[in-house]
Amino acid sequence: MALFNFQDEEALGSVASVDTTNIVIDVENIEKLVKLQVNHLAVLQSSKPGQHLIGLITQVTRKKLDGYNEAEGEQESDFELNLCRIALIGTLLDRDGEKENIFRRTLESVPEINANCFSLEGEHLTNFMRIISNTAAEGQSLTLGKYTLDDHAIAYLNGNKFFQRHAFIGGSTGSGKSWTTARIIEQMANLKTSNAIVFDLHGEYSPLKGEGIQHYKVAGPGDVEAKKTLDDGVLYLPYWLLSYEALVSMFVDRSDQNAPNQAMIMAREINNAKRNYLEAGGQQDILDNFTVDSPVPFDLSELLDNLNAINIEMVPGSRVPKQGEFFGKLARMIARLENKLSDRRLGFLFQGGDDVLEFNWLEKLSTGVLGSTSENGRGGIKIINFSEVPSDILPLIVSLVARVAFSVQQWTPSTLRHPVALMCDEAHLYIPQRSMADAADDISIDIFERIAKEGRKYGISLVVISQRPSEVNKTMLSQCSNFISMRLTNSDDQNVIKKLLPDSLGGFSDILPTLDTGEALVVGDASLLPSRIRIDQPNNKPDSGTVDFWDEWQDDVPADRLTIAIDNWRKQSIQ
Ligand SMILES: Nc1ncnc2c1ncn2[C@@H]1O[C@H](COP(=O)(O)OP(=O)(O)O)[C@@H](O)[C@H]1O
Ligand SMILES: [Mg+2]
């Protein structure tokens, strides 16, 4: 049965002007006009039978115009201009082949002048939303919550489309991004072989539990001391996995006049060290093809010894030995390297012990962080806690994990590939704009931009989450085709989202600052209609770390807190 059976007398008014997707309605019925609300839906008669056009109300005007009545020779003021502007967003077909009531996001026709326009409300609205929801729902569907317009209708998203072309979740702090992410993660975890890595920068997602979910933590000083391993959920990301560029950015000071020499020697010596490792292990087939960036372990103390030798090398002179070409030129690089090696906070890079130098260690790491539940037996959603990684090298380390994921996907034969999603919380910290970027950031941006552009071919998807859309790399955002935008108060951030929305919906984004906590504007491939959705709460709530100052100041203070803090600070680990 056709969904809409409007009678002409129910009309709000009729079309006064048509400009591609924007329609102006002359509203005759004042009672109806005052009830109209921006962002509500309207239905228009189409020029084709069996079709209705659906639009979003973007503006409602009621204006008394001062007109001059020539006959009476006086000012006349009861002339009213009652208009309603509508952005067309799709077509409802009464039937399409076998199927009844199909909503398409395309405009199959345009309305004619004087066509009737109806407001979509009450039962019509409920039925329409149900249709939208069910069309999107096939198989085990992804649901975020309920439509604000009709809280009986469940808002489904198309899970394939959501991950196919990358998604963005934005909103000011406290607007509900982490809860929304948790809600998505919980549903992913229910799928038999779901596969995702969650970059959890503050350990916020540690309360999330379930069979499909496992937790890792990048080793902090305390974990290194306790010799915790991958089996304890502690992750080492050894230096030899870093790209040559990343190593240079860590150890070579770009402002040093010897920087080019240092970088060159570093490349040569890392190459040698990797070759020695492969030769010792008899890995002939790899020896033929490896590069400085190949994921091959090498002995760092051997590298350091060789650099030291070059730095003090004497060569035969005409009469007496003279200083070698690089004499003294590597001193600062060596000092930096030694400093980092002894930095307790960097134990996850340099103090992984003999295990991480084993040839098959990379496979263990990959099974852990890229395996689905059936492969690692611990859960396909891997939440990695980066809270103990120092902030200056955070971009290097997060992007290292992303690089491992991308490389593994890229080197998997296409018939064996299994898709993986990277959920990037607080993305502005490691995928910033180029203009604000330093060397470490550049390396991270390169990797994430590459995944954004090419990831789809290799079955790797990004979900970028940030409270500062205006600080997140633009190229990244422009590659996203799904937006879950929560409350945004900063106008720079609002503008970024506005620019990403289709032109006809420009006005819709005006609601961004007024959204309630846990409420989102959802636009994109995965939802049939741009919609305002009230997100359901996740079963296990992320730990958003909200401190109730006023209440806490009325409680007792924990004993010895300052002594313990100072002690931890000195030891660089929280006991
Ligand atoms: N869907 C929701 N329904 C109800 N309350 C929510 C919802 N999402 C978030 N909140 C509330 O807002 C707080 C902050 O949410 P959170 O997701 O941590 O914000 P963000 O990650 O954007 O900073 C939560 O502690 C919770 O009280
Ligand atoms: Mg958060």
Coordinates of C-alpha atoms and ligand atoms in Angstrom, one line a residue:
M1 CA 0.0 0.0 0.0
A2 CA 1.3 3.5 -0.8
L3 CA 2.6 5.2 2.2
F4 CA 1.3 8.7 1.5
N5 CA -2.4 9.3 0.6
F6 CA -2.6 13.1 1.3
Q7 CA -5.7 15.0 0.5
D8 CA -5.3 18.3 -1.2
E9 CA -6.9 20.2 1.7
E10 CA -4.2 19.0 4.0
A11 CA -1.6 20.9 2.0
L12 CA 0.6 23.4 3.7
G13 CA 0.8 25.4 0.5
S14 CA 2.2 25.1 -2.9
V15 CA 5.5 25.5 -4.8
A16 CA 6.3 29.1 -5.6
S17 CA 9.8 28.7 -7.0
V18 CA 12.2 25.9 -7.8
D19 CA 15.9 26.3 -8.0
T20 CA 17.6 22.9 -8.6
T21 CA 17.3 21.3 -5.1
N22 CA 15.9 24.3 -3.3
I23 CA 12.1 24.9 -3.2
V24 CA 10.2 27.8 -1.9
I25 CA 6.7 27.1 -0.7
D26 CA 4.0 29.8 -0.5
V27 CA 2.2 28.8 2.7
E28 CA -1.5 29.6 2.6
N29 CA -2.4 27.9 5.9
I30 CA -1.2 30.2 8.8
E31 CA -2.1 27.6 11.4
K32 CA 0.2 25.1 9.7
L33 CA 2.9 27.7 9.3
V34 CA 3.3 28.4 12.9
K35 CA 3.7 24.7 13.6
L36 CA 6.5 24.2 11.1
Q37 CA 10.0 23.7 12.3
V38 CA 13.3 24.0 10.7
N39 CA 14.9 20.6 10.0
H40 CA 11.6 18.8 10.0
L41 CA 10.6 16.9 6.9
A42 CA 8.2 17.8 4.1
V43 CA 6.6 15.9 1.2
L44 CA 6.1 17.3 -2.2
Q45 CA 3.9 16.1 -5.0
S46 CA 6.1 15.0 -7.9
S47 CA 5.5 15.5 -11.6
K48 CA 5.7 11.7 -11.9
P49 CA 2.9 9.5 -10.7
G50 CA 3.7 7.1 -7.9
Q51 CA 6.4 9.3 -6.6
H52 CA 6.8 11.8 -3.8
L53 CA 9.8 14.1 -3.2
I54 CA 11.1 14.4 0.3
G55 CA 12.7 17.6 1.6
L56 CA 14.1 19.2 4.7
I57 CA 12.6 22.5 5.9
T58 CA 15.5 24.9 6.0
Q59 CA 13.7 28.2 6.7
V60 CA 10.3 29.4 7.7
T61 CA 9.3 33.1 7.3
R62 CA 6.3 35.1 8.3
K63 CA 6.7 38.7 7.4
K64 CA 4.3 41.6 7.4
L65 CA 5.2 43.7 4.4
D66 CA 4.6 47.4 4.3
G67 CA 2.8 47.9 1.1
Y68 CA 1.4 51.2 -0.3
N69 CA -2.2 51.1 -1.3
E70 CA -2.5 53.4 -4.2
A71 CA -6.3 53.5 -4.4
E72 CA -6.6 54.6 -0.7
G73 CA -3.4 56.6 -0.8
E74 CA -2.2 55.2 2.5
Q75 CA 0.2 52.7 4.1
E76 CA -1.3 49.2 4.3
S77 CA 0.2 46.8 6.7
D78 CA -1.8 43.5 6.6
F79 CA 0.0 42.1 3.5
E80 CA 1.8 39.0 4.6
L81 CA 4.6 37.0 3.0
N82 CA 4.5 33.4 4.4
L83 CA 7.2 31.3 3.0
C84 CA 8.9 28.1 3.8
R85 CA 12.2 27.0 2.1
I86 CA 12.9 23.4 1.5
A87 CA 16.0 21.4 0.5
L88 CA 15.1 18.3 -1.5
I89 CA 16.9 15.2 -0.3
G90 CA 15.3 12.2 -1.9
T91 CA 12.4 10.4 -3.6
L92 CA 9.9 8.0 -2.2
L93 CA 8.7 5.5 -4.8
D94 CA 5.3 3.8 -4.2
R95 CA 6.8 0.8 -5.8
D96 CA 10.0 -0.3 -7.5
G97 CA 9.5 -3.7 -9.2
E98 CA 8.4 -6.1 -6.5
K99 CA 9.2 -3.8 -3.7
E100 CA 6.8 -1.3 -2.2
N101 CA 7.7 2.1 -0.7
I102 CA 11.3 2.5 -1.5
F103 CA 13.3 5.6 -0.5
R104 CA 16.1 6.7 -2.8
R105 CA 18.6 9.5 -2.1
T106 CA 18.4 10.7 -5.6
L107 CA 15.9 13.2 -7.1
E108 CA 14.0 11.3 -9.7
S109 CA 12.1 14.3 -10.7
V110 CA 11.5 17.9 -9.7
P111 CA 8.3 19.4 -8.4
E112 CA 6.2 21.7 -10.6
I113 CA 5.1 25.2 -9.8
N114 CA 1.9 25.0 -7.8
A115 CA 2.6 21.4 -6.7
N116 CA 1.2 20.7 -3.2
C117 CA 3.5 20.5 -0.2
F118 CA 2.6 18.6 3.0
S119 CA 4.3 18.6 6.3
L120 CA 5.5 15.1 7.3
E121 CA 4.3 14.5 10.8
G122 CA 2.4 12.1 13.1
E123 CA 1.7 8.7 11.7
H124 CA 3.0 9.6 8.3
L125 CA 6.4 10.4 9.9
T126 CA 6.5 7.3 12.0
N127 CA 5.8 5.1 8.9
F128 CA 8.3 7.0 6.8
M129 CA 11.0 6.6 9.4
R130 CA 10.3 2.9 9.7
I131 CA 10.8 2.5 6.0
I132 CA 14.1 4.4 6.1
S133 CA 15.2 2.3 9.0
N134 CA 14.3 -1.0 7.4
T135 CA 15.7 -0.3 4.0
A136 CA 19.1 0.3 5.7
A137 CA 18.8 -2.8 7.8
E138 CA 20.0 -6.1 6.2
G139 CA 21.6 -8.9 8.2
Q140 CA 23.1 -8.0 11.5
S141 CA 22.6 -4.3 11.4
L142 CA 24.4 -1.4 13.0
T143 CA 22.1 0.7 15.0
L144 CA 23.1 3.9 16.8
G145 CA 19.9 4.9 18.6
K146 CA 16.6 6.5 17.8
Y147 CA 15.6 9.4 15.6
T148 CA 15.0 12.6 17.5
L149 CA 12.1 13.3 15.1
D150 CA 10.4 10.0 16.0
D151 CA 11.6 8.2 19.0
H152 CA 9.8 5.0 18.0
A153 CA 11.9 4.5 15.0
I154 CA 15.3 2.8 15.4
A155 CA 18.1 4.5 13.4
Y156 CA 19.9 1.9 11.4
L157 CA 23.1 2.5 9.6
N158 CA 24.5 0.5 6.7
G159 CA 27.5 -1.2 8.3
N160 CA 29.2 -1.9 5.0
K161 CA 29.0 1.7 3.8
F162 CA 30.0 3.1 7.2
F163 CA 33.3 1.4 7.1
Q164 CA 33.9 1.3 3.3
R165 CA 34.7 4.9 2.8
H166 CA 35.9 6.0 6.3
A167 CA 33.9 7.8 8.9
F168 CA 34.4 10.8 11.2
I169 CA 33.0 11.3 14.7
G170 CA 33.3 14.8 15.9
G171 CA 32.1 16.9 18.9
S172 CA 33.2 19.1 21.7
T173 CA 34.6 17.4 24.8
G174 CA 31.8 15.8 26.8
S175 CA 29.4 15.7 23.8
G176 CA 29.4 11.9 23.8
K177 CA 32.0 10.8 21.2
S178 CA 33.5 8.1 23.4
W179 CA 30.1 6.7 24.3
T180 CA 29.1 6.6 20.7
T181 CA 32.4 4.9 19.8
A182 CA 31.8 2.4 22.6
R183 CA 28.3 1.7 21.2
I184 CA 29.7 1.0 17.8
I185 CA 32.5 -1.2 19.2
E186 CA 30.0 -3.3 21.2
Q187 CA 28.1 -4.1 18.1
M188 CA 31.2 -4.9 16.1
A189 CA 32.3 -7.2 18.9
N190 CA 29.2 -9.3 18.4
L191 CA 30.2 -10.2 14.9
K192 CA 32.0 -13.5 14.6
T193 CA 35.2 -12.3 13.0
S194 CA 35.2 -8.6 13.4
N195 CA 38.6 -7.0 13.3
A196 CA 39.5 -3.5 14.6
I197 CA 42.2 -1.7 16.4
V198 CA 41.1 1.1 18.8
F199 CA 43.7 3.8 19.5
D200 CA 42.9 4.6 23.1
L201 CA 45.1 7.5 24.2
H202 CA 43.9 7.8 27.8
G203 CA 42.8 4.3 28.8
E204 CA 39.2 5.5 28.5
Y205 CA 38.0 2.4 26.9
S206 CA 39.3 0.0 29.6
P207 CA 35.8 -0.7 31.0
L208 CA 34.6 -2.2 27.7
K209 CA 34.2 -5.9 28.0
G210 CA 33.0 -8.9 26.0
E211 CA 34.2 -11.9 24.2
G212 CA 35.1 -10.1 21.1
I213 CA 37.1 -7.4 22.9
Q214 CA 40.7 -7.6 24.2
H215 CA 42.9 -5.0 25.8
Y216 CA 46.5 -4.1 25.2
K217 CA 48.6 -1.5 26.8
V218 CA 51.8 -0.1 25.3
A219 CA 54.4 -1.1 28.0
G220 CA 55.0 1.6 30.6
P221 CA 58.1 1.7 32.9
G222 CA 56.3 -0.5 35.5
D223 CA 55.4 -3.1 32.9
V224 CA 59.0 -3.2 31.6
E225 CA 60.3 -3.7 35.2
A226 CA 57.8 -6.5 35.8
K227 CA 58.8 -8.1 32.6
K228 CA 55.3 -8.3 31.3
T229 CA 54.8 -9.7 27.8
L230 CA 52.3 -9.8 25.0
D231 CA 50.5 -12.7 26.8
D232 CA 49.9 -10.3 29.7
G233 CA 48.4 -7.8 27.3
V234 CA 51.5 -5.7 27.3
L235 CA 52.7 -4.4 23.9
Y236 CA 56.3 -3.7 22.9
L237 CA 56.8 -1.8 19.7
P238 CA 60.5 -2.3 19.1
Y239 CA 62.7 0.4 17.4
W240 CA 63.5 -1.9 14.5
L241 CA 59.8 -1.6 13.3
L242 CA 60.2 2.2 12.9
S243 CA 60.7 3.4 9.4
Y244 CA 64.1 4.9 8.6
E245 CA 62.5 8.3 8.5
A246 CA 61.0 7.8 11.9
L247 CA 64.4 6.7 13.3
V248 CA 66.0 9.8 11.8
S249 CA 63.3 12.1 13.3
M250 CA 64.0 10.6 16.7
F251 CA 67.8 10.6 16.7
V252 CA 68.9 13.4 14.3
D253 CA 68.3 17.0 15.2
R254 CA 67.3 18.7 11.9
S255 CA 68.9 22.0 12.9
D256 CA 72.3 20.4 13.5
Q257 CA 74.8 21.3 10.6
N258 CA 75.8 17.6 10.5
A259 CA 72.3 16.4 10.1
P260 CA 72.6 15.2 6.5
N261 CA 75.8 13.3 7.3
Q262 CA 74.2 11.7 10.4
A263 CA 71.1 10.6 8.5
M264 CA 73.3 9.1 5.7
I265 CA 75.5 7.2 8.1
M266 CA 72.4 6.0 10.0
A267 CA 70.9 4.6 6.9
R268 CA 74.1 2.8 5.9
E269 CA 74.7 1.4 9.4
I270 CA 71.1 0.2 9.9
N271 CA 71.3 -1.5 6.6
N272 CA 74.5 -3.2 7.6
A273 CA 73.0 -4.2 11.0
K274 CA 70.0 -5.7 9.3
R275 CA 72.1 -7.6 6.8
N276 CA 74.2 -9.0 9.7
Y277 CA 71.0 -10.2 11.4
L278 CA 69.7 -11.9 8.3
E279 CA 73.1 -13.5 7.5
A280 CA 73.4 -14.8 11.1
G281 CA 69.9 -16.3 10.7
G282 CA 70.6 -17.7 7.2
Q283 CA 67.7 -15.8 5.6
Q284 CA 69.1 -15.8 2.1
D285 CA 65.8 -15.1 0.3
I286 CA 65.2 -12.0 2.3
L287 CA 68.8 -10.8 2.0
D288 CA 68.3 -10.5 -1.7
N289 CA 65.5 -7.9 -1.4
F290 CA 65.5 -6.2 1.9
T291 CA 65.7 -2.4 2.4
V292 CA 66.4 -0.1 5.3
D293 CA 62.6 0.0 6.0
S294 CA 62.1 -3.8 5.9
P295 CA 60.7 -5.2 9.2
V296 CA 63.9 -7.0 10.1
P297 CA 65.3 -6.8 13.7
F298 CA 68.8 -5.6 14.3
D299 CA 71.1 -5.3 17.2
L300 CA 71.1 -1.8 18.6
S301 CA 74.2 -2.1 20.6
E302 CA 76.1 -3.2 17.5
L303 CA 74.8 -0.1 15.7
L304 CA 75.9 2.1 18.6
D305 CA 79.4 0.6 18.7
N306 CA 79.8 1.1 15.0
L307 CA 78.6 4.7 15.1
N308 CA 81.0 5.4 18.0
A309 CA 83.8 3.8 16.0
I310 CA 83.0 6.1 13.0
N311 CA 82.8 9.1 15.2
I312 CA 86.4 8.6 16.5
E313 CA 87.9 7.0 13.4
M314 CA 91.5 7.9 12.4
V315 CA 92.7 7.2 8.9
P316 CA 96.2 7.1 7.5
G317 CA 97.6 10.5 6.7
S318 CA 100.6 11.5 4.6
R319 CA 102.8 11.4 7.7
V320 CA 100.7 10.8 10.8
P321 CA 97.2 9.4 11.1
K322 CA 94.5 12.1 10.6
Q323 CA 90.8 12.3 11.6
G324 CA 88.4 10.4 9.5
E325 CA 85.8 12.0 7.3
F326 CA 83.0 11.9 10.0
F327 CA 85.2 12.4 13.0
G328 CA 83.2 14.1 15.8
K329 CA 80.3 14.7 13.4
L330 CA 78.1 12.0 14.9
A331 CA 78.6 13.0 18.5
R332 CA 75.2 14.7 19.0
M333 CA 73.3 11.9 17.3
I334 CA 75.1 9.3 19.5
A335 CA 74.3 11.3 22.6
R336 CA 70.6 11.5 21.6
L337 CA 70.5 7.8 20.9
E338 CA 72.1 7.0 24.3
N339 CA 69.7 9.3 26.0
K340 CA 66.7 7.6 24.5
L341 CA 68.0 4.2 25.2
S342 CA 68.2 4.9 28.9
D343 CA 64.8 6.8 29.1
R344 CA 62.6 4.6 31.2
R345 CA 59.5 5.9 29.5
L346 CA 60.7 4.5 26.2
G347 CA 61.1 1.0 27.5
F348 CA 58.5 -0.2 25.0
L349 CA 60.8 0.7 22.2
F350 CA 64.2 -0.3 23.5
Q351 CA 63.8 -2.7 26.4
G352 CA 61.7 -5.5 25.0
G353 CA 64.5 -8.0 25.8
D354 CA 65.6 -10.9 23.6
D355 CA 62.0 -11.9 22.6
V356 CA 61.5 -8.9 20.4
L357 CA 64.6 -9.7 18.4
E358 CA 63.4 -13.1 17.4
F359 CA 62.7 -13.5 13.8
N360 CA 59.1 -14.7 14.2
W361 CA 58.2 -12.0 16.8
L362 CA 56.5 -9.8 14.2
E363 CA 54.1 -12.6 13.5
K364 CA 53.2 -12.9 17.1
L365 CA 52.6 -9.2 17.3
S366 CA 50.5 -9.2 14.2
T367 CA 48.4 -12.1 15.4
G368 CA 47.8 -10.2 18.6
V369 CA 46.8 -6.9 17.1
L370 CA 45.5 -7.8 13.7
G371 CA 44.0 -11.2 14.4
S372 CA 40.3 -11.8 14.7
T373 CA 38.8 -13.7 17.6
S374 CA 39.2 -17.1 15.8
E375 CA 42.9 -16.3 15.1
N376 CA 44.1 -14.9 18.4
G377 CA 41.5 -16.5 20.7
R378 CA 41.3 -13.3 22.6
G379 CA 39.0 -11.0 20.6
G380 CA 38.9 -9.2 17.3
I381 CA 38.5 -5.7 18.7
K382 CA 41.9 -4.8 20.1
I383 CA 41.8 -1.7 22.3
I384 CA 45.3 -0.4 22.7
N385 CA 46.0 1.9 25.6
F386 CA 48.7 4.5 24.7
S387 CA 48.4 6.4 28.0
E388 CA 52.0 5.9 29.0
V389 CA 53.6 6.9 25.7
P390 CA 55.3 10.3 26.0
S391 CA 53.4 12.9 24.0
D392 CA 56.3 14.1 21.8
I393 CA 56.6 10.7 20.2
L394 CA 53.0 9.7 20.3
P395 CA 52.4 10.4 16.5
L396 CA 55.4 8.1 15.7
I397 CA 54.1 5.3 17.9
V398 CA 50.4 5.4 16.9
S399 CA 51.4 5.6 13.2
L400 CA 53.8 2.7 13.7
V401 CA 50.8 0.5 14.6
A402 CA 48.9 1.9 11.7
R403 CA 51.8 1.2 9.4
V404 CA 52.0 -2.4 10.5
A405 CA 48.3 -2.8 9.9
F406 CA 48.5 -1.2 6.5
S407 CA 51.6 -3.2 5.4
V408 CA 50.1 -6.5 6.5
Q409 CA 46.8 -5.8 4.6
Q410 CA 48.8 -4.6 1.5
W411 CA 50.9 -7.8 1.5
T412 CA 48.0 -10.2 2.0
P413 CA 46.9 -11.8 -1.3
S414 CA 43.5 -10.3 -2.2
T415 CA 41.7 -13.6 -1.9
L416 CA 42.9 -14.0 1.7
R417 CA 42.3 -10.5 2.9
H418 CA 40.1 -9.9 5.9
P419 CA 38.9 -6.3 6.5
V420 CA 40.1 -4.3 9.5
A421 CA 39.1 -0.9 10.9
L422 CA 41.3 1.6 12.8
M423 CA 39.4 3.6 15.3
C424 CA 41.5 6.8 15.9
D425 CA 40.3 8.5 19.1
E426 CA 41.7 12.0 19.7
A427 CA 43.0 12.1 16.1
H428 CA 44.0 15.7 16.2
L429 CA 46.9 14.7 18.4
Y430 CA 48.5 12.5 15.8
I431 CA 46.9 13.3 12.5
P432 CA 47.0 17.2 12.6
Q433 CA 47.0 19.7 9.8
R434 CA 50.2 19.8 7.9
S435 CA 50.8 23.5 8.7
M436 CA 51.1 22.8 12.4
A437 CA 53.1 19.7 11.9
D438 CA 56.7 18.9 13.0
A439 CA 58.8 16.0 11.7
A440 CA 57.2 13.3 13.9
D441 CA 53.8 14.6 12.9
D442 CA 54.7 14.5 9.2
I443 CA 55.6 10.8 9.4
S444 CA 52.3 10.0 11.0
I445 CA 50.3 12.2 8.6
D446 CA 51.9 10.5 5.6
I447 CA 50.9 7.0 6.9
F448 CA 47.3 8.0 7.8
E449 CA 46.8 10.0 4.5
R450 CA 48.0 7.0 2.6
I451 CA 45.5 4.7 4.4
A452 CA 42.7 7.3 3.9
K453 CA 43.4 7.3 0.1
E454 CA 44.3 3.7 -0.6
G455 CA 43.0 1.8 2.4
R456 CA 39.7 0.9 0.7
K457 CA 41.5 -1.3 -1.8
Y458 CA 43.2 -3.2 0.9
G459 CA 40.2 -3.5 3.2
I460 CA 41.4 -1.1 5.8
S461 CA 39.1 1.5 7.1
L462 CA 39.5 4.6 9.4
V463 CA 37.1 5.9 12.0
V464 CA 38.5 9.3 12.9
I465 CA 37.4 10.7 16.2
S466 CA 38.2 14.2 17.4
Q467 CA 37.0 17.1 19.5
R468 CA 38.8 19.6 17.2
P469 CA 37.7 18.9 13.6
S470 CA 39.5 22.1 12.6
E471 CA 42.8 20.7 13.8
V472 CA 42.5 17.4 12.1
N473 CA 44.3 16.9 8.8
K474 CA 42.0 18.1 6.0
T475 CA 43.0 15.5 3.5
M476 CA 41.9 12.9 6.0
L477 CA 38.5 14.5 6.5
S478 CA 37.9 15.0 2.8
Q479 CA 38.3 11.2 2.4
C480 CA 35.5 10.5 5.0
S481 CA 32.1 10.0 3.7
N482 CA 30.2 9.4 6.9
F483 CA 29.9 12.0 9.6
I484 CA 28.6 11.5 13.1
S485 CA 28.7 15.0 14.4
M486 CA 27.8 15.7 18.0
R487 CA 27.5 19.0 19.7
L488 CA 30.2 21.5 18.5
T489 CA 30.5 24.8 20.2
N490 CA 33.6 26.2 18.5
S491 CA 32.8 28.1 15.3
D492 CA 36.0 27.0 13.5
D493 CA 35.0 23.4 14.2
Q494 CA 31.4 24.0 13.1
N495 CA 32.7 25.5 9.8
V496 CA 34.7 22.4 9.0
I497 CA 31.7 20.2 9.4
K498 CA 29.5 22.6 7.4
K499 CA 31.9 22.6 4.5
L500 CA 31.8 18.8 4.4
L501 CA 28.0 18.6 4.2
P502 CA 26.3 18.7 0.8
D503 CA 25.4 22.2 -0.2
S504 CA 21.7 21.7 0.1
L505 CA 22.1 20.7 3.8
G506 CA 24.3 23.7 4.7
G507 CA 21.6 25.0 7.0
F508 CA 21.1 21.7 8.8
S509 CA 24.5 22.2 10.5
D510 CA 23.1 25.2 12.4
I511 CA 21.8 22.8 14.9
L512 CA 25.4 21.6 15.8
P513 CA 25.8 23.9 18.8
T514 CA 22.4 23.0 20.2
L515 CA 22.6 19.3 20.1
D516 CA 22.1 17.6 23.5
T517 CA 24.8 15.3 25.0
G518 CA 24.6 12.0 23.3
E519 CA 22.7 13.4 20.3
A520 CA 24.2 13.5 16.8
L521 CA 23.7 14.8 13.3
V522 CA 24.4 11.8 11.1
V523 CA 25.1 12.4 7.4
G524 CA 26.6 10.2 4.8
D525 CA 26.7 7.0 2.8
A526 CA 25.6 4.8 5.6
S527 CA 22.4 6.6 6.4
L528 CA 19.6 7.1 3.9
L529 CA 18.7 10.5 5.3
P530 CA 20.7 13.1 7.1
S531 CA 19.3 12.6 10.5
R532 CA 19.4 13.8 14.1
I533 CA 19.8 10.7 16.2
R534 CA 19.8 10.2 20.0
I535 CA 22.5 7.7 20.5
D536 CA 21.8 4.7 22.8
Q537 CA 24.0 4.3 25.8
P538 CA 26.6 1.5 25.5
N539 CA 26.3 -1.4 28.0
N540 CA 29.8 -0.7 29.4
K541 CA 30.5 2.9 29.7
P542 CA 33.9 4.4 28.8
D543 CA 35.6 6.0 31.7
S544 CA 35.4 9.7 30.6
G545 CA 37.3 10.7 33.7
T546 CA 34.8 13.4 34.7
V547 CA 35.8 14.8 38.1
D548 CA 33.1 16.1 40.4
F549 CA 35.2 18.9 41.9
W550 CA 32.6 20.3 44.2
D551 CA 31.6 16.9 45.6
E552 CA 35.2 15.8 46.0
W553 CA 36.1 18.9 47.9
Q554 CA 33.5 17.9 50.5
D555 CA 35.1 14.5 51.0
D556 CA 38.2 13.3 52.9
V557 CA 41.5 13.4 51.2
P558 CA 43.2 10.0 50.4
A559 CA 46.1 9.3 52.8
D560 CA 49.7 9.9 51.7
R561 CA 48.7 10.9 48.2
L562 CA 51.4 13.5 47.8
T563 CA 54.2 11.3 49.0
I564 CA 53.1 8.5 46.7
A565 CA 52.8 10.9 43.7
I566 CA 56.3 12.3 44.2
D567 CA 57.7 8.8 44.6
N568 CA 56.0 7.7 41.3
W569 CA 57.2 10.8 39.5
R570 CA 60.8 10.0 40.4
K571 CA 60.4 6.4 39.5
Q572 CA 58.4 7.2 36.4
S573 CA 55.7 4.7 37.0
I574 CA 52.4 4.6 38.8
Q575 CA 52.5 2.0 41.6
Ligands
LIG1 N1 24.4 8.5 24.4 C1 24.4 9.1 25.6 N2 23.3 9.1 26.4 C2 23.4 9.7 27.6 N3 24.4 10.3 28.1 C3 25.6 10.4 27.4 C4 25.6 9.8 26.1 N4 26.8 9.9 25.6 C5 27.5 10.6 26.6 N5 26.8 10.9 27.6 C6 27.2 11.6 28.9 O1 28.2 12.6 28.5 C7 29.5 12.3 29.2 C8 30.7 12.5 28.3 O2 30.6 11.6 27.2 P1 31.9 11.1 26.4 O3 31.5 10.1 25.4 O4 33.0 10.8 27.4 O5 32.3 12.5 25.7 P2 33.5 12.9 24.7 O6 34.2 11.6 24.4 O7 32.8 13.5 23.5 O8 34.4 13.8 25.5 C9 29.3 10.8 29.7 O9 30.0 10.6 30.9 C10 27.8 10.7 29.9 O10 27.5 11.2 31.2
MG2 MG 36.3 11.1 24.6

